[in-house]
PDB file of C-alpha atoms in Angstrom:
ATOM      1  CA  UNK N 253       0.129   0.042  -0.045  1.00 38.00           C
ATOM      2  CA  UNK N 254       1.000   3.392  -0.867  1.00 40.00           C
ATOM      3  CA  UNK N 255       0.965   6.740   1.112  1.00 47.00           C
ATOM      4  CA  UNK N 256      -1.554   9.038  -0.500  1.00 51.00           C
ATOM      5  CA  UNK N 257      -0.783  12.185  -2.733  1.00 80.00           C
ATOM      6  CA  UNK N 258       2.833  10.906  -3.890  1.00 90.00           C
ATOM      7  CA  UNK N 259       4.352  12.907  -6.819  1.00 93.00           C
ATOM      8  CA  UNK N 260       7.047  12.082  -9.188  1.00 94.00           C
ATOM      9  CA  UNK N 261       8.021  14.866 -11.719  1.00 96.00           C
ATOM     10  CA  UNK N 262      10.423  14.161 -14.446  1.00 97.00           C
ATOM     11  CA  UNK N 263      11.665  16.074 -17.473  1.00 97.00           C
ATOM     12  CA  UNK N 264      13.206  14.940 -20.561  1.00 98.00           C
ATOM     13  CA  UNK N 265      14.549  16.748 -23.695  1.00 98.00           C
ATOM     14  CA  UNK N 266      12.198  16.106 -26.885  1.00 98.00           C
ATOM     15  CA  UNK N 267      14.179  13.248 -28.383  1.00 98.00           C
ATOM     16  CA  UNK N 268      12.335   9.977 -29.002  1.00 97.00           C
ATOM     17  CA  UNK N 269      15.022   7.997 -27.555  1.00 95.00           C
ATOM     18  CA  UNK N 270      14.304   9.596 -23.970  1.00 97.00           C
ATOM     19  CA  UNK N 271      10.886   7.763 -24.030  1.00 97.00           C
ATOM     20  CA  UNK N 272      12.601   4.928 -22.868  1.00 96.00           C
ATOM     21  CA  UNK N 273      13.692   6.723 -19.702  1.00 96.00           C
ATOM     22  CA  UNK N 274      10.196   7.828 -18.737  1.00 95.00           C
ATOM     23  CA  UNK N 275       8.781   4.392 -19.462  1.00 96.00           C
ATOM     24  CA  UNK N 276      11.109   2.534 -17.026  1.00 96.00           C
ATOM     25  CA  UNK N 277      10.362   5.080 -14.321  1.00 95.00           C
ATOM     26  CA  UNK N 278       6.548   4.726 -14.579  1.00 94.00           C
ATOM     27  CA  UNK N 279       7.263   0.974 -14.699  1.00 95.00           C
ATOM     28  CA  UNK N 280       9.124   1.630 -11.317  1.00 94.00           C
ATOM     29  CA  UNK N 281       6.321   3.640  -9.614  1.00 93.00           C
ATOM     30  CA  UNK N 282       3.621   0.755 -11.059  1.00 93.00           C
ATOM     31  CA  UNK N 283       5.609  -1.745  -9.163  1.00 92.00           C
ATOM     32  CA  UNK N 284       4.675  -0.051  -5.724  1.00 90.00           C
ATOM     33  CA  UNK N 285       0.937  -0.755  -6.867  1.00 92.00           C
ATOM     34  CA  UNK N 286      -1.436  -3.610  -7.044  1.00 91.00           C
ATOM     35  CA  UNK N 287      -1.363  -3.216 -11.026  1.00 94.00           C
ATOM     36  CA  UNK N 288      -0.896  -6.554 -12.791  1.00 94.00           C
ATOM     37  CA  UNK N 289       1.995  -7.082 -15.090  1.00 95.00           C
ATOM     38  CA  UNK N 290      -0.518  -6.755 -18.041  1.00 95.00           C
ATOM     39  CA  UNK N 291      -1.784  -3.324 -16.705  1.00 95.00           C
ATOM     40  CA  UNK N 292       1.673  -2.095 -16.293  1.00 96.00           C
ATOM     41  CA  UNK N 293       2.425  -3.120 -19.883  1.00 96.00           C
ATOM     42  CA  UNK N 294      -0.550  -1.336 -20.904  1.00 97.00           C
ATOM     43  CA  UNK N 295       0.341   1.993 -18.654  1.00 97.00           C
ATOM     44  CA  UNK N 296       3.792   1.982 -20.211  1.00 97.00           C
ATOM     45  CA  UNK N 297       2.203   2.124 -23.439  1.00 97.00           C
ATOM     46  CA  UNK N 298      -0.076   4.833 -22.679  1.00 97.00           C
ATOM     47  CA  UNK N 299       2.854   7.001 -21.374  1.00 97.00           C
ATOM     48  CA  UNK N 300       4.953   6.368 -24.505  1.00 97.00           C
ATOM     49  CA  UNK N 301       2.069   7.128 -26.855  1.00 97.00           C
ATOM     50  CA  UNK N 302       1.427  10.506 -25.177  1.00 97.00           C
ATOM     51  CA  UNK N 303       5.271  11.203 -24.636  1.00 98.00           C
ATOM     52  CA  UNK N 304       5.714  10.423 -28.540  1.00 97.00           C
ATOM     53  CA  UNK N 305       2.895  12.707 -29.196  1.00 95.00           C
ATOM     54  CA  UNK N 306       4.467  15.565 -27.524  1.00 97.00           C
ATOM     55  CA  UNK N 307       7.792  15.149 -29.147  1.00 97.00           C
ATOM     56  CA  UNK N 308       6.430  14.370 -32.869  1.00 96.00           C
ATOM     57  CA  UNK N 309       3.460  16.799 -32.802  1.00 95.00           C
ATOM     58  CA  UNK N 310       3.865  19.394 -30.357  1.00 97.00           C
ATOM     59  CA  UNK N 311       7.489  19.909 -31.238  1.00 98.00           C
ATOM     60  CA  UNK N 312       7.606  18.572 -34.786  1.00 97.00           C
ATOM     61  CA  UNK N 313      10.353  16.162 -33.875  1.00 96.00           C
ATOM     62  CA  UNK N 314      12.776  19.023 -32.699  1.00 97.00           C
ATOM     63  CA  UNK N 315      15.023  18.091 -29.920  1.00 98.00           C
ATOM     64  CA  UNK N 316      15.849  20.927 -27.497  1.00 98.00           C
ATOM     65  CA  UNK N 317      12.583  21.261 -25.817  1.00 98.00           C
ATOM     66  CA  UNK N 318      11.036  20.184 -22.314  1.00 98.00           C
ATOM     67  CA  UNK N 319       8.578  17.378 -22.167  1.00 98.00           C
ATOM     68  CA  UNK N 320       7.297  17.274 -18.591  1.00 98.00           C
ATOM     69  CA  UNK N 321       6.077  14.051 -16.804  1.00 97.00           C
ATOM     70  CA  UNK N 322       4.313  14.067 -13.469  1.00 97.00           C
ATOM     71  CA  UNK N 323       3.187  10.421 -11.981  1.00 95.00           C
ATOM     72  CA  UNK N 324       0.792  10.867  -8.997  1.00 94.00           C
ATOM     73  CA  UNK N 325      -0.430   7.912  -6.880  1.00 93.00           C
ATOM     74  CA  UNK N 326      -2.914   8.243  -4.270  1.00 89.00           C
ATOM     75  CA  UNK N 327      -4.991   5.731  -2.270  1.00 86.00           C
ATOM     76  CA  UNK N 328      -7.456   4.989  -5.364  1.00 90.00           C
ATOM     77  CA  UNK N 329      -5.879   5.781  -8.915  1.00 93.00           C
ATOM     78  CA  UNK N 330      -2.397   6.392 -10.601  1.00 95.00           C
ATOM     79  CA  UNK N 331      -2.485   9.911 -12.387  1.00 96.00           C
ATOM     80  CA  UNK N 332      -0.272  10.847 -15.182  1.00 97.00           C
ATOM     81  CA  UNK N 333       0.162  14.111 -16.933  1.00 97.00           C
ATOM     82  CA  UNK N 334       2.513  14.759 -20.111  1.00 98.00           C
ATOM     83  CA  UNK N 335       3.043  18.701 -20.557  1.00 98.00           C
ATOM     84  CA  UNK N 336       4.887  20.304 -23.381  1.00 98.00           C
ATOM     85  CA  UNK N 337       5.012  24.102 -24.523  1.00 98.00           C
ATOM     86  CA  UNK N 338       4.568  23.542 -28.298  1.00 97.00           C
ATOM     87  CA  UNK N 339       1.697  23.090 -30.650  1.00 96.00           C
ATOM     88  CA  UNK N 340      -1.500  22.001 -29.159  1.00 94.00           C
ATOM     89  CA  UNK N 341      -3.445  19.068 -30.014  1.00 90.00           C
ATOM     90  CA  UNK N 342      -6.431  20.129 -32.241  1.00 88.00           C
ATOM     91  CA  UNK N 343      -9.850  19.617 -30.425  1.00 85.00           C
ATOM     92  CA  UNK N 344     -11.117  17.441 -33.256  1.00 82.00           C
ATOM     93  CA  UNK N 345      -8.116  15.213 -33.002  1.00 84.00           C
ATOM     94  CA  UNK N 346      -8.811  14.750 -29.325  1.00 80.00           C
ATOM     95  CA  UNK N 347     -12.515  14.092 -29.494  1.00 76.00           C
ATOM     96  CA  UNK N 348     -12.222  11.550 -32.066  1.00 73.00           C
ATOM     97  CA  UNK N 349     -13.187   8.486 -30.828  1.00 67.00           C
ATOM     98  CA  UNK N 350     -14.215   6.374 -33.878  1.00 71.00           C
ATOM     99  CA  UNK N 351     -12.543   3.059 -33.755  1.00 70.00           C
ATOM    100  CA  UNK N 352     -10.453   2.008 -36.562  1.00 73.00           C
ATOM    101  CA  UNK N 353     -12.558  -0.413 -39.021  1.00 77.00           C
ATOM    102  CA  UNK N 354     -10.027  -3.113 -39.898  1.00 80.00           C
ATOM    103  CA  UNK N 355     -10.906  -4.735 -43.564  1.00 82.00           C
ATOM    104  CA  UNK N 356      -8.533  -7.302 -44.407  1.00 83.00           C
ATOM    105  CA  UNK N 357      -9.518  -6.813 -48.265  1.00 81.00           C
ATOM    106  CA  UNK N 358      -8.693  -3.383 -48.635  1.00 84.00           C
ATOM    107  CA  UNK N 359      -4.970  -2.782 -47.620  1.00 84.00           C
ATOM    108  CA  UNK N 360      -5.268   0.761 -49.254  1.00 81.00           C
ATOM    109  CA  UNK N 361      -7.249   1.649 -46.134  1.00 81.00           C
ATOM    110  CA  UNK N 362      -4.990   0.063 -43.430  1.00 84.00           C
ATOM    111  CA  UNK N 363      -3.440   2.928 -41.325  1.00 81.00           C
ATOM    112  CA  UNK N 364       0.519   3.307 -40.407  1.00 79.00           C
ATOM    113  CA  UNK N 365      -0.213   5.851 -38.296  1.00 81.00           C
ATOM    114  CA  UNK N 366      -2.704   7.639 -35.807  1.00 81.00           C
ATOM    115  CA  UNK N 367      -3.647   4.956 -33.368  1.00 88.00           C
ATOM    116  CA  UNK N 368      -1.956   6.369 -30.437  1.00 90.00           C
ATOM    117  CA  UNK N 369      -4.758   8.472 -29.074  1.00 92.00           C
ATOM    118  CA  UNK N 370      -7.188   5.684 -29.590  1.00 91.00           C
ATOM    119  CA  UNK N 371      -5.274   3.348 -27.540  1.00 93.00           C
ATOM    120  CA  UNK N 372      -4.901   5.653 -24.631  1.00 95.00           C
ATOM    121  CA  UNK N 373      -8.582   6.573 -24.712  1.00 93.00           C
ATOM    122  CA  UNK N 374      -9.299   2.810 -24.580  1.00 92.00           C
ATOM    123  CA  UNK N 375      -7.117   1.628 -22.028  1.00 95.00           C
ATOM    124  CA  UNK N 376      -7.199   4.509 -19.372  1.00 96.00           C
ATOM    125  CA  UNK N 377     -10.035   5.177 -17.099  1.00 95.00           C
ATOM    126  CA  UNK N 378     -10.072   8.939 -17.455  1.00 95.00           C
ATOM    127  CA  UNK N 379      -8.062  11.193 -19.976  1.00 95.00           C
ATOM    128  CA  UNK N 380      -8.151  14.930 -20.273  1.00 95.00           C
ATOM    129  CA  UNK N 381      -6.406  17.720 -22.328  1.00 96.00           C
ATOM    130  CA  UNK N 382      -5.933  21.331 -21.199  1.00 96.00           C
ATOM    131  CA  UNK N 383      -3.851  24.219 -22.411  1.00 96.00           C
ATOM    132  CA  UNK N 384      -2.891  26.767 -20.074  1.00 96.00           C
ATOM    133  CA  UNK N 385      -0.530  29.822 -20.726  1.00 95.00           C
ATOM    134  CA  UNK N 386       1.229  28.163 -23.266  1.00 96.00           C
ATOM    135  CA  UNK N 387       1.650  24.941 -21.336  1.00 98.00           C
ATOM    136  CA  UNK N 388      -0.366  21.776 -22.919  1.00 98.00           C
ATOM    137  CA  UNK N 389      -1.119  18.867 -20.637  1.00 98.00           C
ATOM    138  CA  UNK N 390      -2.679  15.593 -21.485  1.00 97.00           C
ATOM    139  CA  UNK N 391      -3.900  14.100 -18.252  1.00 97.00           C
ATOM    140  CA  UNK N 392      -4.873  10.447 -17.702  1.00 97.00           C
ATOM    141  CA  UNK N 393      -5.663   8.270 -14.644  1.00 96.00           C
ATOM    142  CA  UNK N 394      -6.030   4.275 -13.935  1.00 95.00           C
ATOM    143  CA  UNK N 395      -7.876   3.213 -10.901  1.00 94.00           C
ATOM    144  CA  UNK N 396      -6.322   1.168  -8.222  1.00 92.00           C
ATOM    145  CA  UNK N 397      -7.652  -1.672  -6.451  1.00 80.00           C
ATOM    146  CA  UNK N 398      -6.458  -2.741  -2.824  1.00 70.00           C
TER     147      UNK N 398
ATOM    148  CA  UNK L1024      22.847  -3.481 -36.403  1.00 61.00           C
ATOM    149  CA  UNK L1025      19.517  -3.772 -34.887  1.00 90.00           C
ATOM    150  CA  UNK L1026      17.819  -5.636 -37.771  1.00 95.00           C
ATOM    151  CA  UNK L1027      19.599  -8.887 -39.315  1.00 95.00           C
ATOM    152  CA  UNK L1028      18.011 -11.026 -42.366  1.00 96.00           C
ATOM    153  CA  UNK L1029      18.625 -14.709 -42.951  1.00 96.00           C
ATOM    154  CA  UNK L1030      17.169 -16.912 -45.444  1.00 95.00           C
ATOM    155  CA  UNK L1031      15.083 -20.067 -44.409  1.00 94.00           C
ATOM    156  CA  UNK L1032      13.918 -21.819 -47.636  1.00 92.00           C
ATOM    157  CA  UNK L1033      12.437 -19.512 -49.579  1.00 93.00           C
ATOM    158  CA  UNK L1034      11.845 -16.956 -46.769  1.00 96.00           C
ATOM    159  CA  UNK L1035      13.555 -14.088 -45.674  1.00 97.00           C
ATOM    160  CA  UNK L1036      13.466 -13.963 -41.719  1.00 97.00           C
ATOM    161  CA  UNK L1037      14.055 -10.527 -40.393  1.00 98.00           C
ATOM    162  CA  UNK L1038      14.988 -10.353 -36.715  1.00 97.00           C
ATOM    163  CA  UNK L1039      14.415  -7.303 -34.842  1.00 96.00           C
ATOM    164  CA  UNK L1040      17.640  -7.177 -32.405  1.00 95.00           C
ATOM    165  CA  UNK L1041      15.976  -4.993 -30.121  1.00 95.00           C
ATOM    166  CA  UNK L1042      13.818  -5.071 -26.706  1.00 96.00           C
ATOM    167  CA  UNK L1043      11.712  -2.145 -28.028  1.00 97.00           C
ATOM    168  CA  UNK L1044      10.186  -1.408 -31.508  1.00 97.00           C
ATOM    169  CA  UNK L1045       9.358   2.288 -30.730  1.00 96.00           C
ATOM    170  CA  UNK L1046       8.763   5.372 -32.375  1.00 96.00           C
ATOM    171  CA  UNK L1047      12.612   6.060 -32.251  1.00 96.00           C
ATOM    172  CA  UNK L1048      13.450   2.986 -34.637  1.00 96.00           C
ATOM    173  CA  UNK L1049      10.253   2.664 -36.549  1.00 96.00           C
ATOM    174  CA  UNK L1050      11.161   4.624 -39.370  1.00 96.00           C
ATOM    175  CA  UNK L1051      14.611   2.996 -39.865  1.00 97.00           C
ATOM    176  CA  UNK L1052      12.847  -0.557 -39.246  1.00 97.00           C
ATOM    177  CA  UNK L1053      10.287   0.386 -42.011  1.00 97.00           C
ATOM    178  CA  UNK L1054      13.132   1.503 -44.569  1.00 97.00           C
ATOM    179  CA  UNK L1055      14.756  -1.711 -43.817  1.00 97.00           C
ATOM    180  CA  UNK L1056      11.682  -3.544 -44.745  1.00 97.00           C
ATOM    181  CA  UNK L1057      10.957  -1.888 -47.649  1.00 96.00           C
ATOM    182  CA  UNK L1058      14.699  -2.262 -48.765  1.00 96.00           C
ATOM    183  CA  UNK L1059      14.055  -6.073 -48.191  1.00 95.00           C
ATOM    184  CA  UNK L1060      10.718  -5.924 -50.233  1.00 95.00           C
ATOM    185  CA  UNK L1061      12.191  -3.746 -53.023  1.00 95.00           C
ATOM    186  CA  UNK L1062      15.088  -6.131 -53.651  1.00 95.00           C
ATOM    187  CA  UNK L1063      12.764  -8.801 -54.469  1.00 93.00           C
ATOM    188  CA  UNK L1064      12.378 -10.569 -51.179  1.00 94.00           C
ATOM    189  CA  UNK L1065       8.700 -11.212 -51.138  1.00 90.00           C
ATOM    190  CA  UNK L1066       8.074 -13.838 -48.393  1.00 95.00           C
ATOM    191  CA  UNK L1067       9.042 -12.286 -45.274  1.00 97.00           C
ATOM    192  CA  UNK L1068       8.669 -13.464 -41.911  1.00 97.00           C
ATOM    193  CA  UNK L1069       9.632 -11.027 -38.793  1.00 98.00           C
ATOM    194  CA  UNK L1070      11.035 -12.486 -35.819  1.00 98.00           C
ATOM    195  CA  UNK L1071       9.566 -10.379 -32.981  1.00 98.00           C
ATOM    196  CA  UNK L1072      11.207 -12.720 -30.161  1.00 97.00           C
ATOM    197  CA  UNK L1073      13.455 -10.130 -28.613  1.00 97.00           C
ATOM    198  CA  UNK L1074      10.875  -7.077 -28.665  1.00 97.00           C
ATOM    199  CA  UNK L1075       9.511  -6.798 -24.981  1.00 97.00           C
ATOM    200  CA  UNK L1076       7.793  -3.492 -25.783  1.00 97.00           C
ATOM    201  CA  UNK L1077       6.350  -2.030 -28.908  1.00 97.00           C
ATOM    202  CA  UNK L1078       4.038   1.241 -29.454  1.00 97.00           C
ATOM    203  CA  UNK L1079       1.841   2.198 -32.236  1.00 96.00           C
ATOM    204  CA  UNK L1080       4.711   3.673 -34.256  1.00 96.00           C
ATOM    205  CA  UNK L1081       6.353   0.215 -34.411  1.00 97.00           C
ATOM    206  CA  UNK L1082       3.045  -1.480 -35.231  1.00 96.00           C
ATOM    207  CA  UNK L1083       2.558   1.174 -37.906  1.00 96.00           C
ATOM    208  CA  UNK L1084       6.012   0.199 -39.352  1.00 96.00           C
ATOM    209  CA  UNK L1085       4.950  -3.766 -39.789  1.00 97.00           C
ATOM    210  CA  UNK L1086       1.390  -2.227 -41.257  1.00 95.00           C
ATOM    211  CA  UNK L1087       3.498  -0.441 -43.821  1.00 95.00           C
ATOM    212  CA  UNK L1088       5.605  -3.603 -44.534  1.00 96.00           C
ATOM    213  CA  UNK L1089       2.316  -5.534 -44.776  1.00 95.00           C
ATOM    214  CA  UNK L1090       0.695  -3.050 -47.079  1.00 94.00           C
ATOM    215  CA  UNK L1091       3.516  -3.138 -49.361  1.00 93.00           C
ATOM    216  CA  UNK L1092       3.586  -7.011 -49.640  1.00 93.00           C
ATOM    217  CA  UNK L1093      -0.209  -7.142 -50.090  1.00 87.00           C
ATOM    218  CA  UNK L1094      -1.127  -9.026 -53.338  1.00 80.00           C
ATOM    219  CA  UNK L1095       2.267  -9.723 -54.258  1.00 85.00           C
ATOM    220  CA  UNK L1096       3.826 -11.805 -51.630  1.00 89.00           C
ATOM    221  CA  UNK L1097       3.513 -12.933 -47.965  1.00 93.00           C
ATOM    222  CA  UNK L1098       4.392 -10.776 -44.654  1.00 96.00           C
ATOM    223  CA  UNK L1099       4.101 -12.701 -41.279  1.00 96.00           C
ATOM    224  CA  UNK L1100       4.994 -12.277 -37.942  1.00 97.00           C
ATOM    225  CA  UNK L1101       6.567 -14.886 -35.437  1.00 97.00           C
ATOM    226  CA  UNK L1102       7.339 -15.072 -31.601  1.00 97.00           C
ATOM    227  CA  UNK L1103       5.361 -12.351 -30.051  1.00 97.00           C
ATOM    228  CA  UNK L1104       5.964 -11.794 -26.499  1.00 96.00           C
ATOM    229  CA  UNK L1105       2.739 -11.170 -24.337  1.00 95.00           C
ATOM    230  CA  UNK L1106       3.037  -7.416 -24.413  1.00 96.00           C
ATOM    231  CA  UNK L1107       3.426  -7.345 -28.206  1.00 97.00           C
ATOM    232  CA  UNK L1108       0.419  -9.787 -28.597  1.00 96.00           C
ATOM    233  CA  UNK L1109      -1.798  -7.640 -26.420  1.00 96.00           C
ATOM    234  CA  UNK L1110      -1.176  -4.663 -28.601  1.00 96.00           C
ATOM    235  CA  UNK L1111      -2.185  -6.383 -31.512  1.00 96.00           C
ATOM    236  CA  UNK L1112      -5.198  -7.448 -29.884  1.00 94.00           C
ATOM    237  CA  UNK L1113      -5.926  -4.171 -28.642  1.00 93.00           C
ATOM    238  CA  UNK L1114      -5.722  -2.311 -31.953  1.00 92.00           C
ATOM    239  CA  UNK L1115      -7.398  -5.485 -33.837  1.00 91.00           C
ATOM    240  CA  UNK L1116      -4.424  -5.844 -35.876  1.00 91.00           C
ATOM    241  CA  UNK L1117      -4.610  -9.794 -35.348  1.00 90.00           C
ATOM    242  CA  UNK L1118      -7.109  -9.388 -38.068  1.00 90.00           C
ATOM    243  CA  UNK L1119      -4.719  -8.456 -40.436  1.00 91.00           C
ATOM    244  CA  UNK L1120      -1.678 -10.171 -39.535  1.00 93.00           C
ATOM    245  CA  UNK L1121      -0.703 -13.775 -39.525  1.00 93.00           C
ATOM    246  CA  UNK L1122       0.949 -14.470 -36.119  1.00 95.00           C
ATOM    247  CA  UNK L1123       2.782 -17.553 -35.621  1.00 96.00           C
ATOM    248  CA  UNK L1124       4.201 -18.998 -32.455  1.00 96.00           C
ATOM    249  CA  UNK L1125       7.886 -19.379 -33.810  1.00 97.00           C
ATOM    250  CA  UNK L1126       9.680 -18.742 -36.951  1.00 97.00           C
ATOM    251  CA  UNK L1127       9.618 -22.389 -37.567  1.00 96.00           C
ATOM    252  CA  UNK L1128       5.893 -22.219 -37.589  1.00 95.00           C
ATOM    253  CA  UNK L1129       5.704 -19.380 -39.888  1.00 95.00           C
ATOM    254  CA  UNK L1130       8.060 -21.235 -42.545  1.00 93.00           C
ATOM    255  CA  UNK L1131       6.291 -24.667 -42.216  1.00 86.00           C
ATOM    256  CA  UNK L1132       5.193 -26.160 -45.381  1.00 57.00           C
ATOM    257  CA  UNK L1133       7.607 -24.198 -47.297  1.00 54.00           C
TER     258      UNK L1133
END
């Protein structure tokens, strides 16, 4: 059991190779919880997807910019925010919840990108996105069971 | 080198010798796959046994390989670890790909 309201704040430079650093950090925090191995893998996936988005879309894959990750634990949930100071995600992209239709007979329709947010929306219990004075934050939470 | 190939019968087995197939290497992996296909290798098995973690960018590179060979070749996957299998299940990509338990299974019947 963890104490309530514990918070870990991390910052990486906007390079895709740095996502492993925060992925390992979140796995470490997950080890303090009752999350199952499958849930930990999924949480790692969600974090990486959102950090990738910040680097690739907010900063256009340009190194030298900050990406801040806050991992909070309380009695009931694990809360993760990923923040950048680049271009914000358009609201129509955030609001898009349409699941991808898979048709094996139409290769031309198979997507090679754009699944990240759908995965996160599917796996996390709650997600939100906010922009405040140039700081964009994607916030997601996962309920913990004790 | 992170990506290696070997021939097994008429198949080309592509081994991803990395524990993470993520956005940091997805583009170079896609280019590697395309180079193989463009050089005439049209029966490809990707050996995923070393990969503990894959994100949607890694998955996208595999979809690109599958698209490029569709209609003119074979493109299948082998030895996916649980987290990778879970990603295919979550995204329904298991409907598109042939997932084999091992490379031997994938090239069986050749």
